[in-house]
CSV table of C-alpha atoms and ligand atoms in Angstrom, one decimal:
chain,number,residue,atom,x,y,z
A,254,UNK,CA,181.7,60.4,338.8
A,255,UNK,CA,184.2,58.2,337.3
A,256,UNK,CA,183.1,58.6,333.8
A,257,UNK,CA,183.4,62.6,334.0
A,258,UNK,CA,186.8,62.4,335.8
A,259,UNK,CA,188.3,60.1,333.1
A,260,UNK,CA,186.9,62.4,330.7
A,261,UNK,CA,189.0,65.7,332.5
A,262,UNK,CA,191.8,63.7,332.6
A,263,UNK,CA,191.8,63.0,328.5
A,264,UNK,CA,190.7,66.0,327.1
A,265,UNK,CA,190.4,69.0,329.8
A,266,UNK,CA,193.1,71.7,329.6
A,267,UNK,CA,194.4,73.5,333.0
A,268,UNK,CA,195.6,76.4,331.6
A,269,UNK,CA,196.9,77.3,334.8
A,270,UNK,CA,195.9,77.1,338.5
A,271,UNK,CA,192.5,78.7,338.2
A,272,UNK,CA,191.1,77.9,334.7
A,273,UNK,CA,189.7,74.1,333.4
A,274,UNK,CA,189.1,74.5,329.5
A,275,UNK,CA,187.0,71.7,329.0
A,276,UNK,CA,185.8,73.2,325.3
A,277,UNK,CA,185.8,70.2,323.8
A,278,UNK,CA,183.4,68.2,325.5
A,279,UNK,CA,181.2,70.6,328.0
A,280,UNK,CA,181.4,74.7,327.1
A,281,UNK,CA,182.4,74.6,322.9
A,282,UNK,CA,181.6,71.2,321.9
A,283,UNK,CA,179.3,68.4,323.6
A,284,UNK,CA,179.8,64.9,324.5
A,285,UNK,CA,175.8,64.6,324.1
A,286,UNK,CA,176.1,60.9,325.8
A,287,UNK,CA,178.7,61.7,328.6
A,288,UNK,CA,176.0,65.3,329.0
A,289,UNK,CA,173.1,62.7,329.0
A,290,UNK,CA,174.9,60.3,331.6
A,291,UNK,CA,175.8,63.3,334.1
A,292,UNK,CA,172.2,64.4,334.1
A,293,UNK,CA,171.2,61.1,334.8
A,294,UNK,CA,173.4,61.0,337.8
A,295,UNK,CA,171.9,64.3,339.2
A,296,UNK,CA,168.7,63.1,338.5
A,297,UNK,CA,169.2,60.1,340.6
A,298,UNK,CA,170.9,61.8,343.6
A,299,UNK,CA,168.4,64.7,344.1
A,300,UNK,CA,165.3,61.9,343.4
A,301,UNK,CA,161.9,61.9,345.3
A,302,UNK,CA,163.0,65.5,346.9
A,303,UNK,CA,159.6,66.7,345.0
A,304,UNK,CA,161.5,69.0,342.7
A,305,UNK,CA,159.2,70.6,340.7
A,306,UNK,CA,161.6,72.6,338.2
A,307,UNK,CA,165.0,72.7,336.8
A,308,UNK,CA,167.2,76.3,336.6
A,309,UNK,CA,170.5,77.3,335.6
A,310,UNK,CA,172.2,80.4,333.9
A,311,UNK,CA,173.0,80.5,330.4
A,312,UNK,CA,174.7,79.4,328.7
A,313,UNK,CA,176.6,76.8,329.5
A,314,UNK,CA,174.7,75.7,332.2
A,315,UNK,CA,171.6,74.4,329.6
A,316,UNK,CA,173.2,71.3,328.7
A,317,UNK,CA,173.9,69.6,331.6
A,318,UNK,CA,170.6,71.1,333.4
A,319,UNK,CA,168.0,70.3,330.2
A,320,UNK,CA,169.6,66.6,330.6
A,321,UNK,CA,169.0,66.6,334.1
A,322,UNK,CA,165.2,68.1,333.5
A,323,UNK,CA,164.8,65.2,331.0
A,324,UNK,CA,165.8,62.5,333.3
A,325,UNK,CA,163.5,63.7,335.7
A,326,UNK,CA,160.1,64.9,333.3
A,327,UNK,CA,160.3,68.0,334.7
A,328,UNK,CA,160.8,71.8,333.1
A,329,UNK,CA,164.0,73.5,332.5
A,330,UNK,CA,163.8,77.4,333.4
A,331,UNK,CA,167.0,79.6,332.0
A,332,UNK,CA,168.5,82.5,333.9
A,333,UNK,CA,168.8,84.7,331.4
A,334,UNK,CA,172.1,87.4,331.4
A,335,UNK,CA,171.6,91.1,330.0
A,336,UNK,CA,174.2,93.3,329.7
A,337,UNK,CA,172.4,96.3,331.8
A,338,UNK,CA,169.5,96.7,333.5
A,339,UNK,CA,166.1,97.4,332.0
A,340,UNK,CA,162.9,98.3,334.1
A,341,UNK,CA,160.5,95.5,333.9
A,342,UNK,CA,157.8,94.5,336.7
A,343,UNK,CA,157.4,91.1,334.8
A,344,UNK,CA,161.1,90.3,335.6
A,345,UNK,CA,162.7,89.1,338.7
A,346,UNK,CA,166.5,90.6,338.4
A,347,UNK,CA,170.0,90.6,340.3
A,348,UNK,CA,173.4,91.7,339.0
A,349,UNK,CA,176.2,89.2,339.0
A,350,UNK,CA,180.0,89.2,338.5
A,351,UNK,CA,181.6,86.5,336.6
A,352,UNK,CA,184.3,85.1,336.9
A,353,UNK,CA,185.5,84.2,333.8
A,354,UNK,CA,184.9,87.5,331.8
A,355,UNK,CA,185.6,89.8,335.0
A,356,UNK,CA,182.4,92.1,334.1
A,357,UNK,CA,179.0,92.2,335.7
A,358,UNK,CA,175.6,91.5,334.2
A,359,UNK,CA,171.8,91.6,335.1
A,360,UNK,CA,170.2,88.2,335.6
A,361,UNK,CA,166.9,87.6,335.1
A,362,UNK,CA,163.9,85.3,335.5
A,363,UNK,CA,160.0,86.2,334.1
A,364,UNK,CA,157.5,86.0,336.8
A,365,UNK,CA,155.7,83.6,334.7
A,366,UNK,CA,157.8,80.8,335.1
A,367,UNK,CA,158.4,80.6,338.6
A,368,UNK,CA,155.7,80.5,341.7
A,369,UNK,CA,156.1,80.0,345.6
A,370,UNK,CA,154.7,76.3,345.3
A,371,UNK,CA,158.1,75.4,343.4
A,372,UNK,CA,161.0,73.5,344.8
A,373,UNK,CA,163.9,74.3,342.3
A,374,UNK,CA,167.6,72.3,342.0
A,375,UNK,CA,169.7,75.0,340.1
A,376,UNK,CA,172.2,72.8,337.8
A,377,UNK,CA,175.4,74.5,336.3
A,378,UNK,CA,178.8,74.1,334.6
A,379,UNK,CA,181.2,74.7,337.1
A,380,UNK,CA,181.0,76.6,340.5
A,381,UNK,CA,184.4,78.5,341.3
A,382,UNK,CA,183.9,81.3,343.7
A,383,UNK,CA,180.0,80.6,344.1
A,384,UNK,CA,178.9,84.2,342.5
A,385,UNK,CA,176.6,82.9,340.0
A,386,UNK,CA,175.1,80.5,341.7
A,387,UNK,CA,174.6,82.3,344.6
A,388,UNK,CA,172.9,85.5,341.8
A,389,UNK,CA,170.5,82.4,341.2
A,390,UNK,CA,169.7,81.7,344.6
A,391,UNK,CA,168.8,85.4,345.5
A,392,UNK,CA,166.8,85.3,341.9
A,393,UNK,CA,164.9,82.5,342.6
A,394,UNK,CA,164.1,83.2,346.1
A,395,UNK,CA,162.4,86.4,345.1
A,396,UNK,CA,159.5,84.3,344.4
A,397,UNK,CA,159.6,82.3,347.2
A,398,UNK,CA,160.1,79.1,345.5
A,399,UNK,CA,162.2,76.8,348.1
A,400,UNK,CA,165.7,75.4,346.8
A,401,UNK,CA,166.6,71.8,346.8
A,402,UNK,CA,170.1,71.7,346.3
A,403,UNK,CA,172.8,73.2,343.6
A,404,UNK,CA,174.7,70.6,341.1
A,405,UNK,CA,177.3,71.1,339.3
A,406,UNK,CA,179.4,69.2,336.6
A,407,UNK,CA,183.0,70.4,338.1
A,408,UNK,CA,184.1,72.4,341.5
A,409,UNK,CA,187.0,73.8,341.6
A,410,UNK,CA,187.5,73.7,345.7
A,411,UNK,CA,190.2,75.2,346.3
A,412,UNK,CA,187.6,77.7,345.8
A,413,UNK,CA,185.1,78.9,348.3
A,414,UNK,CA,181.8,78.3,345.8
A,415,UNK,CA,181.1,75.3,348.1
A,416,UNK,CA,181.4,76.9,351.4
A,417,UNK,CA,179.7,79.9,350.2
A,418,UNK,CA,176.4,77.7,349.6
A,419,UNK,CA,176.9,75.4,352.4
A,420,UNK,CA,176.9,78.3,354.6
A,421,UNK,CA,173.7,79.6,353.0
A,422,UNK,CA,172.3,75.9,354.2
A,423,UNK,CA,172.4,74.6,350.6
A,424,UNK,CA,173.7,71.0,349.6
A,425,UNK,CA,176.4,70.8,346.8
A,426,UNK,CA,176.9,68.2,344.6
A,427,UNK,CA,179.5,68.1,342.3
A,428,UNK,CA,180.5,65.3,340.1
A,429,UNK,CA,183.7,66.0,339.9
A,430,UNK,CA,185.7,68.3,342.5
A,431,UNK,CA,189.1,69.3,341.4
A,432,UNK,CA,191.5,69.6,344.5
A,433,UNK,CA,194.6,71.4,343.2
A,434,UNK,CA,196.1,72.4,339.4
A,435,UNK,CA,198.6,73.7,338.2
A,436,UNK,CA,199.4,74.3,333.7
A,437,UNK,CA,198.8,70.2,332.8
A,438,UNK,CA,198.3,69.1,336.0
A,439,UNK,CA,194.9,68.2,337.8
A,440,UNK,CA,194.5,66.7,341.0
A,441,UNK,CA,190.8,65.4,342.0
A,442,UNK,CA,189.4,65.8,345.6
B,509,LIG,P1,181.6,81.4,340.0
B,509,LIG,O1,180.5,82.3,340.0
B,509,LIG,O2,181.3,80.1,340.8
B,509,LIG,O3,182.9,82.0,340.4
B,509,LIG,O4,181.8,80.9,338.5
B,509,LIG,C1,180.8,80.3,337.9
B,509,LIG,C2,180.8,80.4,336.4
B,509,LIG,O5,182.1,80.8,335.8
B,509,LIG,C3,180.6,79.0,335.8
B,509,LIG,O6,179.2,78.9,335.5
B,509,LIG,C4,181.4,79.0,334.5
B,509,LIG,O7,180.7,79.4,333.4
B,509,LIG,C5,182.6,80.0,334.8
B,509,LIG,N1,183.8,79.3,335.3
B,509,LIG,C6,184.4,79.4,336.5
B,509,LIG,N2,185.5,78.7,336.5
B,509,LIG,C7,185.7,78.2,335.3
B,509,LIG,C8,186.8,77.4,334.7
B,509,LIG,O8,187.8,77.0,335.3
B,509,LIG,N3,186.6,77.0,333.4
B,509,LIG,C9,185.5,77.4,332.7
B,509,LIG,N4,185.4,76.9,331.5
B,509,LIG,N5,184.5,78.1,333.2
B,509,LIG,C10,184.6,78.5,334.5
Protein backbone atom coordinates (compact mmCIF):
# COMPACT_ATOMS: atom_id res chain seq x y z
CA UNK A 1 0.00 0.00 0.00
CA UNK A 2 1.42 3.18 -1.27
CA UNK A 3 -0.10 5.37 1.30
CA UNK A 4 1.50 3.25 4.23
CA UNK A 5 4.92 2.99 2.48
CA UNK A 6 5.10 6.82 1.98
CA UNK A 7 4.14 7.06 5.49
CA UNK A 8 7.48 4.64 6.74
CA UNK A 9 9.41 6.47 4.57
CA UNK A 10 8.53 10.10 6.39
CA UNK A 11 8.22 9.24 9.79
CA UNK A 12 9.39 5.54 10.63
CA UNK A 13 12.64 5.18 12.46
CA UNK A 14 15.06 1.86 11.70
CA UNK A 15 16.84 1.93 14.60
CA UNK A 16 18.83 -0.67 13.28
CA UNK A 17 18.52 -3.86 11.15
CA UNK A 18 15.79 -5.48 13.14
CA UNK A 19 13.60 -2.74 14.78
CA UNK A 20 10.91 -0.22 12.76
CA UNK A 21 9.80 2.49 15.37
CA UNK A 22 6.93 3.74 13.79
CA UNK A 23 5.67 5.48 17.31
CA UNK A 24 4.45 8.19 15.88
CA UNK A 25 1.87 7.10 13.67
CA UNK A 26 0.97 3.17 14.50
CA UNK A 27 2.31 1.92 18.23
CA UNK A 28 2.50 5.59 20.47
CA UNK A 29 0.54 7.87 18.44
CA UNK A 30 -2.17 7.24 15.63
CA UNK A 31 -2.69 8.56 12.23
CA UNK A 32 -6.65 7.71 12.92
CA UNK A 33 -7.24 8.34 8.89
CA UNK A 34 -4.05 6.59 7.48
CA UNK A 35 -5.37 3.53 10.54
CA UNK A 36 -8.96 3.96 8.94
CA UNK A 37 -7.59 3.65 5.26
CA UNK A 38 -5.38 0.47 6.02
CA UNK A 39 -8.35 -1.27 7.54
CA UNK A 40 -10.28 -0.48 4.65
CA UNK A 41 -7.78 -2.10 2.48
CA UNK A 42 -7.87 -5.37 4.49
CA UNK A 43 -11.36 -5.19 4.55
CA UNK A 44 -11.44 -5.19 0.78
CA UNK A 45 -8.89 -7.96 0.13
CA UNK A 46 -10.15 -10.59 2.57
CA UNK A 47 -14.05 -9.57 1.26
CA UNK A 48 -16.97 -12.19 0.70
CA UNK A 49 -14.55 -14.93 2.45
CA UNK A 50 -17.68 -15.11 5.14
CA UNK A 51 -15.50 -13.93 7.96
CA UNK A 52 -17.52 -13.86 10.81
CA UNK A 53 -15.05 -12.09 13.46
CA UNK A 54 -12.01 -9.95 13.77
CA UNK A 55 -8.92 -10.98 16.34
CA UNK A 56 -5.66 -9.67 17.18
CA UNK A 57 -3.33 -9.38 20.34
CA UNK A 58 -3.17 -6.37 22.36
CA UNK A 59 -2.19 -3.92 22.16
CA UNK A 60 -1.16 -2.57 19.34
CA UNK A 61 -2.78 -4.81 17.15
CA UNK A 62 -6.52 -3.00 18.18
CA UNK A 63 -6.18 -0.21 16.05
CA UNK A 64 -5.59 -1.43 12.83
CA UNK A 65 -7.87 -4.70 13.50
CA UNK A 66 -11.07 -2.56 15.16
CA UNK A 67 -10.68 -0.40 11.77
CA UNK A 68 -10.70 -3.45 9.84
CA UNK A 69 -13.83 -4.91 11.98
CA UNK A 70 -15.57 -1.56 11.18
CA UNK A 71 -15.13 -1.63 7.53
CA UNK A 72 -16.48 -4.92 7.47
CA UNK A 73 -19.62 -4.74 10.41
CA UNK A 74 -18.30 -7.37 12.04
CA UNK A 75 -16.90 -7.90 15.84
CA UNK A 76 -13.45 -7.33 17.08
CA UNK A 77 -12.27 -10.05 19.67
CA UNK A 78 -8.82 -9.07 21.69
CA UNK A 79 -6.17 -11.61 22.64
CA UNK A 80 -5.59 -10.71 25.84
CA UNK A 81 -1.64 -10.99 27.37
CA UNK A 82 -1.20 -11.96 31.24
CA UNK A 83 1.88 -12.06 32.80
CA UNK A 84 1.46 -15.79 34.23
CA UNK A 85 -0.81 -18.32 34.04
CA UNK A 86 -4.06 -18.55 36.01
CA UNK A 87 -6.35 -21.70 36.07
CA UNK A 88 -9.54 -20.79 34.33
CA UNK A 89 -11.92 -23.43 32.39
CA UNK A 90 -13.68 -20.25 30.86
CA UNK A 91 -10.35 -19.30 29.16
CA UNK A 92 -8.73 -20.67 26.12
CA UNK A 93 -4.69 -20.04 26.83
CA UNK A 94 -1.15 -20.39 25.14
CA UNK A 95 2.17 -18.88 26.22
CA UNK A 96 4.00 -16.72 23.76
CA UNK A 97 7.47 -15.17 23.42
CA UNK A 98 7.84 -11.67 22.14
CA UNK A 99 9.89 -10.34 20.39
CA UNK A 100 10.28 -7.05 21.21
CA UNK A 101 10.37 -7.35 25.13
CA UNK A 102 12.29 -10.87 25.03
CA UNK A 103 9.90 -12.31 27.87
CA UNK A 104 6.98 -14.75 27.61
CA UNK A 105 3.38 -14.21 28.46
CA UNK A 106 0.00 -16.19 28.65
CA UNK A 107 -2.49 -15.39 25.96
CA UNK A 108 -5.88 -15.72 26.30
CA UNK A 109 -9.34 -15.81 24.78
CA UNK A 110 -12.93 -16.32 26.90
CA UNK A 111 -14.87 -19.21 25.57
CA UNK A 112 -17.63 -16.87 25.23
CA UNK A 113 -16.48 -15.07 22.40
CA UNK A 114 -15.43 -17.53 20.14
CA UNK A 115 -17.45 -20.82 18.72
CA UNK A 116 -16.64 -23.58 15.94
CA UNK A 117 -19.09 -21.90 13.40
CA UNK A 118 -16.51 -18.83 13.25
CA UNK A 119 -14.17 -18.05 10.43
CA UNK A 120 -11.66 -15.49 12.03
CA UNK A 121 -8.87 -13.14 9.99
CA UNK A 122 -6.35 -12.30 12.86
CA UNK A 123 -5.13 -8.58 12.01
CA UNK A 124 -1.83 -7.20 13.76
CA UNK A 125 0.95 -4.56 13.84
CA UNK A 126 3.73 -6.15 12.43
CA UNK A 127 4.80 -9.93 12.05
CA UNK A 128 8.71 -10.44 12.51
CA UNK A 129 9.49 -13.89 13.42
CA UNK A 130 5.67 -15.15 13.28
CA UNK A 131 5.47 -16.07 17.24
CA UNK A 132 2.54 -14.09 18.05
CA UNK A 133 0.69 -14.67 15.44
CA UNK A 134 1.27 -18.13 15.25
CA UNK A 135 0.16 -18.10 19.68
CA UNK A 136 -3.17 -16.74 18.03
CA UNK A 137 -3.48 -19.32 15.65
CA UNK A 138 -3.00 -22.26 18.15
CA UNK A 139 -5.58 -19.95 20.50
CA UNK A 140 -8.09 -19.74 18.21
CA UNK A 141 -8.05 -23.13 16.86
CA UNK A 142 -8.78 -24.49 20.29
CA UNK A 143 -12.30 -23.72 19.52
CA UNK A 144 -12.29 -24.89 16.30
CA UNK A 145 -13.17 -21.77 14.57
CA UNK A 146 -11.54 -22.01 10.95
CA UNK A 147 -8.91 -19.14 9.95
CA UNK A 148 -9.14 -16.95 6.97
CA UNK A 149 -6.01 -15.45 6.56
CA UNK A 150 -3.52 -13.20 8.86
CA UNK A 151 -2.93 -9.24 7.92
CA UNK A 152 -0.68 -7.29 9.02
CA UNK A 153 0.30 -3.52 8.69
CA UNK A 154 4.29 -4.18 8.17
CA UNK A 155 6.44 -7.58 7.58
CA UNK A 156 9.64 -7.42 8.23
CA UNK A 157 10.76 -10.52 5.66
CA UNK A 158 13.80 -10.86 6.02
CA UNK A 159 12.11 -12.65 8.73
CA UNK A 160 10.56 -15.96 8.67
CA UNK A 161 6.93 -14.72 10.15
CA UNK A 162 5.71 -15.23 6.54
CA UNK A 163 7.01 -18.55 5.89
CA UNK A 164 6.21 -19.70 9.20
CA UNK A 165 2.33 -19.17 8.44
CA UNK A 166 2.56 -20.09 4.85
CA UNK A 167 3.74 -23.30 5.88
CA UNK A 168 0.95 -23.75 8.39
CA UNK A 169 -1.29 -23.16 5.03
CA UNK A 170 -2.30 -19.60 6.03
CA UNK A 171 -2.32 -16.58 3.55
CA UNK A 172 -0.33 -13.42 4.55
CA UNK A 173 -1.05 -10.09 3.63
CA UNK A 174 0.97 -7.43 4.48
CA UNK A 175 0.61 -3.90 3.33
CA UNK A 176 3.78 -3.04 3.50
CA UNK A 177 6.82 -5.78 3.51
CA UNK A 178 10.20 -4.31 4.34
CA UNK A 179 12.98 -6.18 2.41
CA UNK A 180 16.22 -5.08 4.08
CA UNK A 181 17.33 -2.08 6.86
CA UNK A 182 19.92 -0.99 8.11
CA UNK A 183 20.10 2.47 11.12
CA UNK A 184 18.04 5.12 8.42
CA UNK A 185 17.74 3.05 5.83
CA UNK A 186 14.66 0.94 4.62
CA UNK A 187 14.25 -0.90 1.64
CA UNK A 188 10.61 -2.28 0.62
CA UNK A 189 10.02 -5.77 -0.92
P1 LIG B 1 6.70 -11.75 16.04
O1 LIG B 1 5.97 -12.61 17.01
O2 LIG B 1 6.17 -11.86 14.63
O3 LIG B 1 8.19 -11.96 16.10
O4 LIG B 1 6.52 -10.25 16.51
C1 LIG B 1 5.26 -9.74 16.54
C2 LIG B 1 5.10 -8.59 17.50
O5 LIG B 1 6.34 -7.99 17.91
C3 LIG B 1 4.33 -7.51 16.80
O6 LIG B 1 2.98 -7.62 17.08
C4 LIG B 1 4.93 -6.21 17.35
O7 LIG B 1 4.19 -5.82 18.48
C5 LIG B 1 6.32 -6.59 17.77
N1 LIG B 1 7.35 -6.21 16.78
C6 LIG B 1 8.12 -7.05 16.06
N2 LIG B 1 9.01 -6.39 15.31
C7 LIG B 1 8.81 -5.07 15.56
C8 LIG B 1 9.43 -3.87 15.07
O8 LIG B 1 10.38 -3.84 14.27
N3 LIG B 1 8.92 -2.71 15.55
C9 LIG B 1 7.89 -2.65 16.44
N4 LIG B 1 7.46 -1.46 16.81
N5 LIG B 1 7.29 -3.77 16.92
C10 LIG B 1 7.74 -4.97 16.49
Amino acid sequence: MKLLEDKIKKDGLAVNEHILKVDSFINHQIDPMLMQEMGKDIAEHFKDRGITKIATIESSGIAPALMTAVAMDIPLIILKKQPSKILNQDLYQTVVTSFTKETNYELTLSKKYISDNDHVLIVDDFLANGEAATAALRLLRMSHATIAGFAVLIEKSFQPGREKLLSQGIEVYALARIAKMAENYIEFV
